[in-house]
Coordinates of C-alpha atoms in Angstrom, one line a residue:
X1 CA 13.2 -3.1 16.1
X2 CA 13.2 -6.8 17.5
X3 CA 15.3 -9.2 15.8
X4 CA 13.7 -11.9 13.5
X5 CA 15.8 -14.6 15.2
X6 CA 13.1 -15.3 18.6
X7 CA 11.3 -18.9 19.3
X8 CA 7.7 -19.0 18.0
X9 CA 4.7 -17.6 19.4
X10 CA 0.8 -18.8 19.0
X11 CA -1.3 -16.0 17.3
X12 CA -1.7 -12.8 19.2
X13 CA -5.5 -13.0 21.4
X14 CA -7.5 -10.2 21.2
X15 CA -6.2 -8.6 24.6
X16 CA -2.4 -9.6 24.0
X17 CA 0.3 -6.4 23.2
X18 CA 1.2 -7.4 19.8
X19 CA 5.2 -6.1 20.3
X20 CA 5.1 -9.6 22.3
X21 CA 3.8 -11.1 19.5
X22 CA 7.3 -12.7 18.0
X23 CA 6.0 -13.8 14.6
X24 CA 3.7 -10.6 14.2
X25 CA 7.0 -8.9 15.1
X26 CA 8.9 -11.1 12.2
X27 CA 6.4 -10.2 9.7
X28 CA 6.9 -6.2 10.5
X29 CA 10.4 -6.5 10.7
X30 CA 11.0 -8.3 7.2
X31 CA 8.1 -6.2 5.5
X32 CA 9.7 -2.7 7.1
X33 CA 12.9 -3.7 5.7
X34 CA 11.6 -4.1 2.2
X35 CA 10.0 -1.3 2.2
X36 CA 13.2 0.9 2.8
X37 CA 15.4 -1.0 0.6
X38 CA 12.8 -0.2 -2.4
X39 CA 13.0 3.6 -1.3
X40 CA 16.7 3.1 -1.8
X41 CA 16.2 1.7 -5.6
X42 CA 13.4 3.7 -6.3
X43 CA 15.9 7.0 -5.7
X44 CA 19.5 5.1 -7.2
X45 CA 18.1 4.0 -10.4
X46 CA 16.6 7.0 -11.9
X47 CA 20.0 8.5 -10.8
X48 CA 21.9 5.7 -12.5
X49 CA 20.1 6.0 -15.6
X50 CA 20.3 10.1 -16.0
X51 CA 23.7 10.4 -14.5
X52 CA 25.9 7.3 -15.2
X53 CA 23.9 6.7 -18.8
X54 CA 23.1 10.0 -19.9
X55 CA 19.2 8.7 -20.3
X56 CA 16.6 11.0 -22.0
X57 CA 13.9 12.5 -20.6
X58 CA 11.8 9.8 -22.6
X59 CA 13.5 6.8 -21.9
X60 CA 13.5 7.9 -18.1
X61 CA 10.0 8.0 -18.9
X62 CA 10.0 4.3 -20.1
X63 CA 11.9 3.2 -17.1
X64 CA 9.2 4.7 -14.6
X65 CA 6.5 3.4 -17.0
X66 CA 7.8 -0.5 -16.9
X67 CA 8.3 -0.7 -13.2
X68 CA 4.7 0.5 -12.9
X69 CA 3.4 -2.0 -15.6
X70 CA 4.0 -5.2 -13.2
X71 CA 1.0 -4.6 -10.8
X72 CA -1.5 -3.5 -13.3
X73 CA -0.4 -7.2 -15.5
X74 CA 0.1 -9.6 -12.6
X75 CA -2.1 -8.8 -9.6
X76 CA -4.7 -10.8 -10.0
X77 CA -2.5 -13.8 -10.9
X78 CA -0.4 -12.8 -7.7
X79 CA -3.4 -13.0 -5.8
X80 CA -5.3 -15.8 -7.0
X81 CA -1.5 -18.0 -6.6
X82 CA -1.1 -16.8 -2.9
X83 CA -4.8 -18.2 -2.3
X84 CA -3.9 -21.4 -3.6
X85 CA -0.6 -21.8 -2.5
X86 CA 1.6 -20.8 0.6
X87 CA 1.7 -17.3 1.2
X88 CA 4.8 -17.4 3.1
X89 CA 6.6 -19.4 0.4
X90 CA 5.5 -17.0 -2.5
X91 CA 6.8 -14.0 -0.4
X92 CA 10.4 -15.6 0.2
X93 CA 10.9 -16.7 -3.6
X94 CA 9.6 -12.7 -4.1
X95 CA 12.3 -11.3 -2.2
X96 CA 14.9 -13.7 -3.3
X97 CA 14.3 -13.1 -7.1
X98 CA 14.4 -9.2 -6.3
X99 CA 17.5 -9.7 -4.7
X100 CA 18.9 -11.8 -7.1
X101 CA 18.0 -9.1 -10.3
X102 CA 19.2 -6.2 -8.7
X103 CA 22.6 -7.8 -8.0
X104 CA 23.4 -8.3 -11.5
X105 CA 23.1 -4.2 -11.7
X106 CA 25.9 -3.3 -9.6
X107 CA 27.9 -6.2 -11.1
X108 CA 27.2 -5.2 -14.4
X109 CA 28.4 -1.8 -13.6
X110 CA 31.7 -3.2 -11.6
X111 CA 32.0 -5.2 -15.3
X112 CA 31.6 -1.3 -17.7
X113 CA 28.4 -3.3 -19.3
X114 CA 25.6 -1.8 -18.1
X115 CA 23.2 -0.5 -20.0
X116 CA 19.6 0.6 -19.9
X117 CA 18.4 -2.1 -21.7
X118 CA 19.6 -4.2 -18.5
X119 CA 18.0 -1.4 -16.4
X120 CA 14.3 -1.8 -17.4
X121 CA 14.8 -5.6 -17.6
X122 CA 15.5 -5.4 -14.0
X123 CA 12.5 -2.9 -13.8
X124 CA 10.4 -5.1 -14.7
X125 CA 11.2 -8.4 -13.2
X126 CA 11.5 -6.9 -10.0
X127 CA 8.5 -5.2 -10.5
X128 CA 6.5 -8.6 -11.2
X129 CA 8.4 -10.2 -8.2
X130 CA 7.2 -7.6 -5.7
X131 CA 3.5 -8.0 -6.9
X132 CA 3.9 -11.5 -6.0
X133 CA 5.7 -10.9 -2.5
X134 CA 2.7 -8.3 -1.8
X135 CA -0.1 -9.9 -2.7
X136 CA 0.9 -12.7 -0.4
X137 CA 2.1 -9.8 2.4
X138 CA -0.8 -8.2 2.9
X139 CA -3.0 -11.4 2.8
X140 CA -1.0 -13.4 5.4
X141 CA -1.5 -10.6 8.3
X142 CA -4.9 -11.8 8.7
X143 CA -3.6 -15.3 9.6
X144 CA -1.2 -14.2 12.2
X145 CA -3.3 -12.0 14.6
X146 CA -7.1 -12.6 16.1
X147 CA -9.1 -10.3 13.9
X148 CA -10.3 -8.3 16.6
X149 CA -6.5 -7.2 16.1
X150 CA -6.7 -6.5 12.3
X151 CA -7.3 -2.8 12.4
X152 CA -4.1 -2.4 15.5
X153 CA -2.2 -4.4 13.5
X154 CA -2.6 -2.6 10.0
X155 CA -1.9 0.7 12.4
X156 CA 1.6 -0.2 13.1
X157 CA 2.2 -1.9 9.9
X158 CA 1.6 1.2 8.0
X159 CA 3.1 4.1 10.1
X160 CA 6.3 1.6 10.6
X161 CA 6.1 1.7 6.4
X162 CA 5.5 5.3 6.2
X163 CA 9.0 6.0 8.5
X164 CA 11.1 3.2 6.8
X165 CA 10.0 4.6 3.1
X166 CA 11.6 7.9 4.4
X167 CA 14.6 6.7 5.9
X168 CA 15.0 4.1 3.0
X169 CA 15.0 7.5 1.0
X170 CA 17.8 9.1 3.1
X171 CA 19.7 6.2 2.9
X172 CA 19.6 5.5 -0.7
X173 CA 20.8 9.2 -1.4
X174 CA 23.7 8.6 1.4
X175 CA 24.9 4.8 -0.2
X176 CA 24.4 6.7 -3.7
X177 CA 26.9 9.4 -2.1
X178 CA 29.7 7.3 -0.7
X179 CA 29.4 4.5 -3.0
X180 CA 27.8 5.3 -6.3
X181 CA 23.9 4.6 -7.7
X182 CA 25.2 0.9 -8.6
X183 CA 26.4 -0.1 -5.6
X184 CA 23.4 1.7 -3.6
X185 CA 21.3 -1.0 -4.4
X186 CA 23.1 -3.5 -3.0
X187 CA 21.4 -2.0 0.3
X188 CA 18.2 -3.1 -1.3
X189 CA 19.3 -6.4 -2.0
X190 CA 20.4 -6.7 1.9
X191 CA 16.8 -5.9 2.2
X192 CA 15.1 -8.7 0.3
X193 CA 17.6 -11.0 2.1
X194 CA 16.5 -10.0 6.2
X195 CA 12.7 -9.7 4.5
X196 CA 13.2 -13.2 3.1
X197 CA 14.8 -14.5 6.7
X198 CA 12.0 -13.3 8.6
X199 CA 9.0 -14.6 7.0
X200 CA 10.8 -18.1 6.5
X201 CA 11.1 -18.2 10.6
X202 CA 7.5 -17.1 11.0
X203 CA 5.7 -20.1 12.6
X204 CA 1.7 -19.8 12.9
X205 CA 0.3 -22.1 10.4
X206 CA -1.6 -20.8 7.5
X207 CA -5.1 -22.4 6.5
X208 CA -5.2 -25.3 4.7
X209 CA -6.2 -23.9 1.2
X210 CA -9.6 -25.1 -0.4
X211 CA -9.3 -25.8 -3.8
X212 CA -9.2 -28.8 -6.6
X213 CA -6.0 -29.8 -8.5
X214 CA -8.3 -29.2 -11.8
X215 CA -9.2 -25.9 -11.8
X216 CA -7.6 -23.1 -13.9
X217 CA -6.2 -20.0 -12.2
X218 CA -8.6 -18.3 -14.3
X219 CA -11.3 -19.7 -12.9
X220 CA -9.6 -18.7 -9.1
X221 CA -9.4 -15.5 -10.6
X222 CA -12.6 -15.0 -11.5
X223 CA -14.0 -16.2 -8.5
X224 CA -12.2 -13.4 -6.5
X225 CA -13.5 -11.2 -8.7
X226 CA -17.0 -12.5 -8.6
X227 CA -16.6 -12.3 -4.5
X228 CA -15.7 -8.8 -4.3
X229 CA -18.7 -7.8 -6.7
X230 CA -21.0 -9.8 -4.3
X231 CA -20.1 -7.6 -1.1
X232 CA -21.0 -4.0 -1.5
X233 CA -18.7 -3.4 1.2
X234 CA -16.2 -4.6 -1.0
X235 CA -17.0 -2.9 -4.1
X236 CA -17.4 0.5 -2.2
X237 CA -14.1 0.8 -0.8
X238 CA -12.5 -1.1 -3.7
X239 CA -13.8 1.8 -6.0
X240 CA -13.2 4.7 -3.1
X241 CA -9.3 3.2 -3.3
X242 CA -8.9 3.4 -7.3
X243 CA -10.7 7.2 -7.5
X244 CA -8.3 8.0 -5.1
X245 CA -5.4 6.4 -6.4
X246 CA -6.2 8.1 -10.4
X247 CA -6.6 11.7 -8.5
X248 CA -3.4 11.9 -7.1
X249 CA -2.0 9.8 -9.6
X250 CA -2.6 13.0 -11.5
X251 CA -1.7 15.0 -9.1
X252 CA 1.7 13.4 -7.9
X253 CA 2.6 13.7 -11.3
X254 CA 3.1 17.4 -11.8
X255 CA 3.4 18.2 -8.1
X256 CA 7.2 18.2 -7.9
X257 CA 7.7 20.0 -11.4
X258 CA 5.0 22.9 -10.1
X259 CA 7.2 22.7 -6.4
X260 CA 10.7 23.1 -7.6
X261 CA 9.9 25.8 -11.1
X262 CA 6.6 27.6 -10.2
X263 CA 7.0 28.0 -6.6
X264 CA 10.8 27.8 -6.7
X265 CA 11.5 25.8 -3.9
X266 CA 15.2 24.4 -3.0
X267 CA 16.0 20.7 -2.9
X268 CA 16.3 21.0 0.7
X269 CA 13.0 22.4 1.6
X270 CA 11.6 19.9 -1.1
X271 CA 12.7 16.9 0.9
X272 CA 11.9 18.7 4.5
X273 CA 8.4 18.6 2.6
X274 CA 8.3 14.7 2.0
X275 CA 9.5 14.1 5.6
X276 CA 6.9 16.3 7.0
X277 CA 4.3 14.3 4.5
X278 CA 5.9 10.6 6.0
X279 CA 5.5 12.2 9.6
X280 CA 1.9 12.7 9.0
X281 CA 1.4 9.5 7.1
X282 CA 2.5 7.5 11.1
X283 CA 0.2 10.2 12.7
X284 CA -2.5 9.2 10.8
X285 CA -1.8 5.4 11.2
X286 CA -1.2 5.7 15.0
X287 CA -4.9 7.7 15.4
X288 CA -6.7 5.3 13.0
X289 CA -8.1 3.1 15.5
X290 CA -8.9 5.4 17.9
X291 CA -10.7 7.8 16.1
X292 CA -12.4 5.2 14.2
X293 CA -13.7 4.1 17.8
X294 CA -14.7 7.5 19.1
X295 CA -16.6 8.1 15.5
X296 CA -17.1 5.1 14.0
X297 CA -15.1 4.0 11.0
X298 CA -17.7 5.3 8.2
X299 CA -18.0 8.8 9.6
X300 CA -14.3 8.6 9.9
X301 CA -13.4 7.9 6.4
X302 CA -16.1 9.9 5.5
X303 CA -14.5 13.3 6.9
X304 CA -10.6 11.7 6.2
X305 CA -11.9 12.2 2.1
X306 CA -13.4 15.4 2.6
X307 CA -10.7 16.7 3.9
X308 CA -8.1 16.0 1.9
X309 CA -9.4 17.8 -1.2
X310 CA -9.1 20.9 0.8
X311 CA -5.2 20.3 2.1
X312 CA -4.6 21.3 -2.1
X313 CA -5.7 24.8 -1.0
X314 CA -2.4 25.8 0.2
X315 CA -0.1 24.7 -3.0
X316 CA -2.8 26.1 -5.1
X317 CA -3.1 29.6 -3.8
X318 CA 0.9 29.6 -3.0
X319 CA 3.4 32.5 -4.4
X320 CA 7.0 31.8 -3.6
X321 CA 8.2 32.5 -0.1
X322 CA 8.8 31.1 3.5
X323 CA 5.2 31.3 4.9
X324 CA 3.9 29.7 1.9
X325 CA 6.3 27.2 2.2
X326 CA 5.1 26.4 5.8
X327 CA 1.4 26.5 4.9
X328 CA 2.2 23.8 2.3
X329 CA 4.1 21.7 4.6
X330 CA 1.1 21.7 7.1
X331 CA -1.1 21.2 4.3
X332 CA 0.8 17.5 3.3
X333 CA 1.1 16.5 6.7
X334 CA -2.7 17.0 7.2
X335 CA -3.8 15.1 3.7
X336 CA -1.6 12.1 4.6
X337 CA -2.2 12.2 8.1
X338 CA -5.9 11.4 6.7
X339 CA -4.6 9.1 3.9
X340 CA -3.0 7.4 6.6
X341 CA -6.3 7.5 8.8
X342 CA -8.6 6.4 6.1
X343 CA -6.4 3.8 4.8
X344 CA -5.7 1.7 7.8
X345 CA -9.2 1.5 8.8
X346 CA -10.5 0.8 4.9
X347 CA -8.0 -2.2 4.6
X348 CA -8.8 -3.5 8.0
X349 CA -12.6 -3.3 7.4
X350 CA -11.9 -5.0 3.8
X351 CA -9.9 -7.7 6.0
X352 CA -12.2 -8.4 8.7
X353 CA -14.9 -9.5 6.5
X354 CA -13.3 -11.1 4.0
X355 CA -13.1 -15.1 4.4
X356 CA -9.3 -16.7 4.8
X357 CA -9.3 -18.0 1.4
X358 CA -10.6 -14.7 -0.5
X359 CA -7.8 -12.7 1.5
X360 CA -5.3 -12.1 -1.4
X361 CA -7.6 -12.3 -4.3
X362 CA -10.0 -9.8 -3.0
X363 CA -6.7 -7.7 -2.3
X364 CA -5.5 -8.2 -5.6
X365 CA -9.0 -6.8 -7.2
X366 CA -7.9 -3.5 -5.4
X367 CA -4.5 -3.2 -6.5
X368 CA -5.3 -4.2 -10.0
X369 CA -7.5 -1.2 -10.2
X370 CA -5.6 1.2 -8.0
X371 CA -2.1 0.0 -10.3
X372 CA -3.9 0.6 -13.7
X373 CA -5.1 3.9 -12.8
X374 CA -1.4 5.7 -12.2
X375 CA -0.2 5.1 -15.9
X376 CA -3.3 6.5 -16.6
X377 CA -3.8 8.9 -14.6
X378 CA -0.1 10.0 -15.2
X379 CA -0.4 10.0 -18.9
X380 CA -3.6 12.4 -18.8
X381 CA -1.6 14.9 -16.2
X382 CA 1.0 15.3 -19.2
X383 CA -1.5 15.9 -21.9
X384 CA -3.5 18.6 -20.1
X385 CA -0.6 19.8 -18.1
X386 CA 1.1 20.6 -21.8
X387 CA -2.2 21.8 -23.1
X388 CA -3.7 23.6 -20.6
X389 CA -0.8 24.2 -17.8
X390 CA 0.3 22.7 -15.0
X391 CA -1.5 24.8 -12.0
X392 CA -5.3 24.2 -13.7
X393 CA -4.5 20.2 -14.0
X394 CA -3.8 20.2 -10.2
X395 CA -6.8 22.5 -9.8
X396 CA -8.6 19.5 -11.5
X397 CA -7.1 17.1 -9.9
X398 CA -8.3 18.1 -6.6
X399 CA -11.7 18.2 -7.9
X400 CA -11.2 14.9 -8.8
X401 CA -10.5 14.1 -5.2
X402 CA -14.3 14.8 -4.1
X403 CA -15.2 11.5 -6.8
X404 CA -14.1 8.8 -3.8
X405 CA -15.8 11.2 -1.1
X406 CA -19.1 10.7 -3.2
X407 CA -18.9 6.8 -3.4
X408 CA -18.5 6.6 0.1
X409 CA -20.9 9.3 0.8
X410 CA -23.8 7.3 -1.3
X411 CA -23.3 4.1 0.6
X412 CA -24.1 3.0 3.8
X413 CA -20.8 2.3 4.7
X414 CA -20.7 6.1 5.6
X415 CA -23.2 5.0 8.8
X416 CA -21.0 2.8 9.9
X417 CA -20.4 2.8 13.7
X418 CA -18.1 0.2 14.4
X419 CA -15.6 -2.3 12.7
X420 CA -17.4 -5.3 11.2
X421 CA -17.9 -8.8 13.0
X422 CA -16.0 -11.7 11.3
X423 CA -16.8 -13.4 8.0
X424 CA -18.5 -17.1 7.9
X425 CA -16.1 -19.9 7.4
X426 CA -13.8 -19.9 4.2
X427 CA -15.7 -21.3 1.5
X428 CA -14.9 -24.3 -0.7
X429 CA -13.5 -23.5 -4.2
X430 CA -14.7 -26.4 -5.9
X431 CA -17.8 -26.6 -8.6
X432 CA -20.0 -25.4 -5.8
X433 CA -21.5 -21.7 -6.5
X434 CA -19.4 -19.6 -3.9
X435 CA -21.5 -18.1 -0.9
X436 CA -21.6 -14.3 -1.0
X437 CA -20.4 -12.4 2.0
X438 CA -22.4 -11.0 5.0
X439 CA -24.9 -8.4 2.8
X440 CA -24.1 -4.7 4.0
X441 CA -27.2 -3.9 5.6
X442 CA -26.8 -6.3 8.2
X443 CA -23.6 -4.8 9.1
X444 CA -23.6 -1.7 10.7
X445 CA -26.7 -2.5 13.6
X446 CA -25.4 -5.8 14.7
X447 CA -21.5 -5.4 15.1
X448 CA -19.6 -5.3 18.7
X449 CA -17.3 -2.5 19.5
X450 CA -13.6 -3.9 19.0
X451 CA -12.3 -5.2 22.0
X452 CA -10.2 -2.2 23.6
X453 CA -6.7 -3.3 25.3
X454 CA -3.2 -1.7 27.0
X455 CA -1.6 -0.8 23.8
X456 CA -5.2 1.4 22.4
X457 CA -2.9 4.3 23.0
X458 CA -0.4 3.7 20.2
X459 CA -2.4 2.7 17.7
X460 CA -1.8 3.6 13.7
X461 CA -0.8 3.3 9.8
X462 CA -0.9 5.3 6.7
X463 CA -2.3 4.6 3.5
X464 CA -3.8 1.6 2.7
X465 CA -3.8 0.6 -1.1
X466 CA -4.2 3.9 -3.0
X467 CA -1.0 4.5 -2.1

């Protein structure tokens, strides 16, 4: 990984190598770093609160329930404030408000006053801080490369993510060995701190943004809402992102429990399975681009969704033993390997045509309806896993992954050939009506092939926003 600590560099043109890119390499190096520091809290603080305060199975519950509550609540806020203000500034007071809330856990511990009142108090103000620091995150990236770069730079973005959320994982459960849960998070904090120090020496300037003192942030709001309506583009894969997101929201939620008691498998060959899953969430990501070139991005993400309903085949049909347990493994390396492929290339389409100013609240549409359909979708995978078992909700889960398959299947973006040609300049926000985007049909005839350059060959990223 390159240190954060280089001179500035202009954005990347559309035929540069983006690893001499310096503040492209900034951004990746502060957001990879985030991302395995939250692996670390996200395995020490369910071990903190079962282990060191003898939680309950429903206040566990609670505790995964709060720090899920943050993006449903906040995104659009998040995103409608990173639009109006400096990206880079809301991601930096982000991190440093996560950092600062999760020290006072291993203080508290150090102290003998923790409690888990304190523990989903932190849940949830570092679960609204991170939905700021996101929103702004994934809106920025657009600002820092040419956009015939978008879809390479998501690629190593997200297959970077997928192998720091694993190692975060391995890391967390080594800190939480040698120095206690409590302490264990202070590798998370580290985390915020180098995410926080890399973004603040990131140099290309960000676009002026166009609005008026007067308005309201409602009014923001609603106009990023009003703007991803307007774009059918939009609204497709907005809605092929939340249907995917509530099916294995439902499915995630039982898949362990049916893993470890129906199909009896060891700890150990659990977490072999989750690597072999992160290994084919970078596959995916590094293929995106090129696949997406050789068969156009609709067709694509058209056979990514089809796909992935079958990779439940294997777990469904399993009985306990080794060449079950390989079939299985294959089987989640395949469906995110085509999370991976599909997402990249979805959030890179979503980016390319989206003006500057829309960036983070047309993001922000996505993950406020991708966030509010896990709770959901986890509480109705324990009411019919108690009522009618575990293995027939999974067997309806799957089916509900054909639902985002259908949306894109009945629009045109299934046609689409190659990656969309850039937006029109970034509207004003003031009292003038905004100008809807590009209309869909014009899309898919008129577009240019992305410019293809030295790196082509390593291209990738896992799972846009329904993960």
């Amino acid at each position: 990984m390159t240190p954060c600590a280089e001179p500035s560099a202009p954005p990347a043109p559309s035929g540069a190598s983006l690893w001499r890119h310096q503040d492209f390499r900034r951004y990746l190096t502060g957001q990879a770093a985030s991302v395995a520091g939250s692996s670390i809290t996200q395995m020490a603080l369910p071990v903190l609160a079962v282990l060191h305060l003898d939680a309950t199975t429903a206040q566990v519950a609670w505790l995964a329930f709060l720090g899920q509550l943050p993006p449903a609540l906040l995104a659009l806020h998040a995103g409608a404030l990173a639009d109006r203000y400096s990206k880079r500034r809301q991601m930096i007071t982000g991190d440093l408000v996560s950092a600062a809330v999760l020290t006072t856990v291993p203080v508290a511990a150090a102290l003998g006053t923790l409690t888990l009142t304190q523990l989903m108090i932190v849940a949830v103000v570092q679960g609204a801080a991170s939905v700021l620091h996101d929103a702004a995150a994934i809106s920025l990236l657009p600002s820092l490369v040419d956009r015939s770069l978008i879809q390479r730079s998501n690629s190593r973005v997200g297959a970077l993510f997928a192998i720091a959320a694993t190692a975060g994982s391995h890391l967390g459960a080594a800190l939480s060995a040698v120095l206690g849960p409590a302490r264990a998070l202070l590798g998370d904090v580290a985390s915020f701190l180098i995410s926080a120090g890399c973004t603040a020496r990131i140099q290309a300037r960000e676009a002026a943004p166009h609005r008026r003192e007067d308005r309201r942030l409602g009014e923001e709001i609603g106009e990023g809402l009003r703007y991803v309506r307007g774009d059918e583009r939009l609204v497709t894969l907005t809605l092929v992102n939340a249907t995917t997101s509530f099916a294995l929201g439902l499915l995630n939620t039982l898949w362990a429990l049916y893993l470890l008691r129906t199909l009896a498998l060891s700890a150990t060959v659990f977490g072999v399975l989750l690597g072999l899953g992160a290994l084919g969430a970078a596959a995916g990501a590094l293929t995106a681009p090129a696949l997406a070139r050789r068969w156009g991005p609709g067709p694509m993400m058209l056979a990514a969704l089809a796909i992935t309903p079958l990779t439940q085949l294997p777990l469904l049909l399993a009985s306990p033993g080794l060449r079950w347990q390989i079939a299985i493994g294959a089987a989640l390396f395949l469906q995110l390997a085509c999370a991976g492929a599909a997402g990249t290339t979805q959030r890179s389409i979503r980016q390319i045509i989206t003006a500057a100013g829309m960036q983070a609240r047309m993001q922000a549409v996505s993950t406020w309806l991708t966030a509010g359909a896990r709770p959901a979708a986890a509480l109705l995978a324990g009411g019919l896993g108690t009522w009618i078992g575990v293995r027939p909700t999974l067997i309806a889960g799957t089916f509900l992954l054909l639902v985002p398959l259908v949306v894109l299947a009945r629009s045109p973006l299934r046609a689409l050939r190659h990656m969309p040609e850039q937006p029109p300049a970034t509207p004003g926000t003031g009292s003038d009506p905004l100008p809807p985007p590009h209309p869909l049909q014009a899309a898919p005839a008129a577009v240019p092939m992305p410019v293809r350059t030295e790196d082509a060959r390593h291209d990738r990223s896992p799972g846009g926003d329904a993960t």
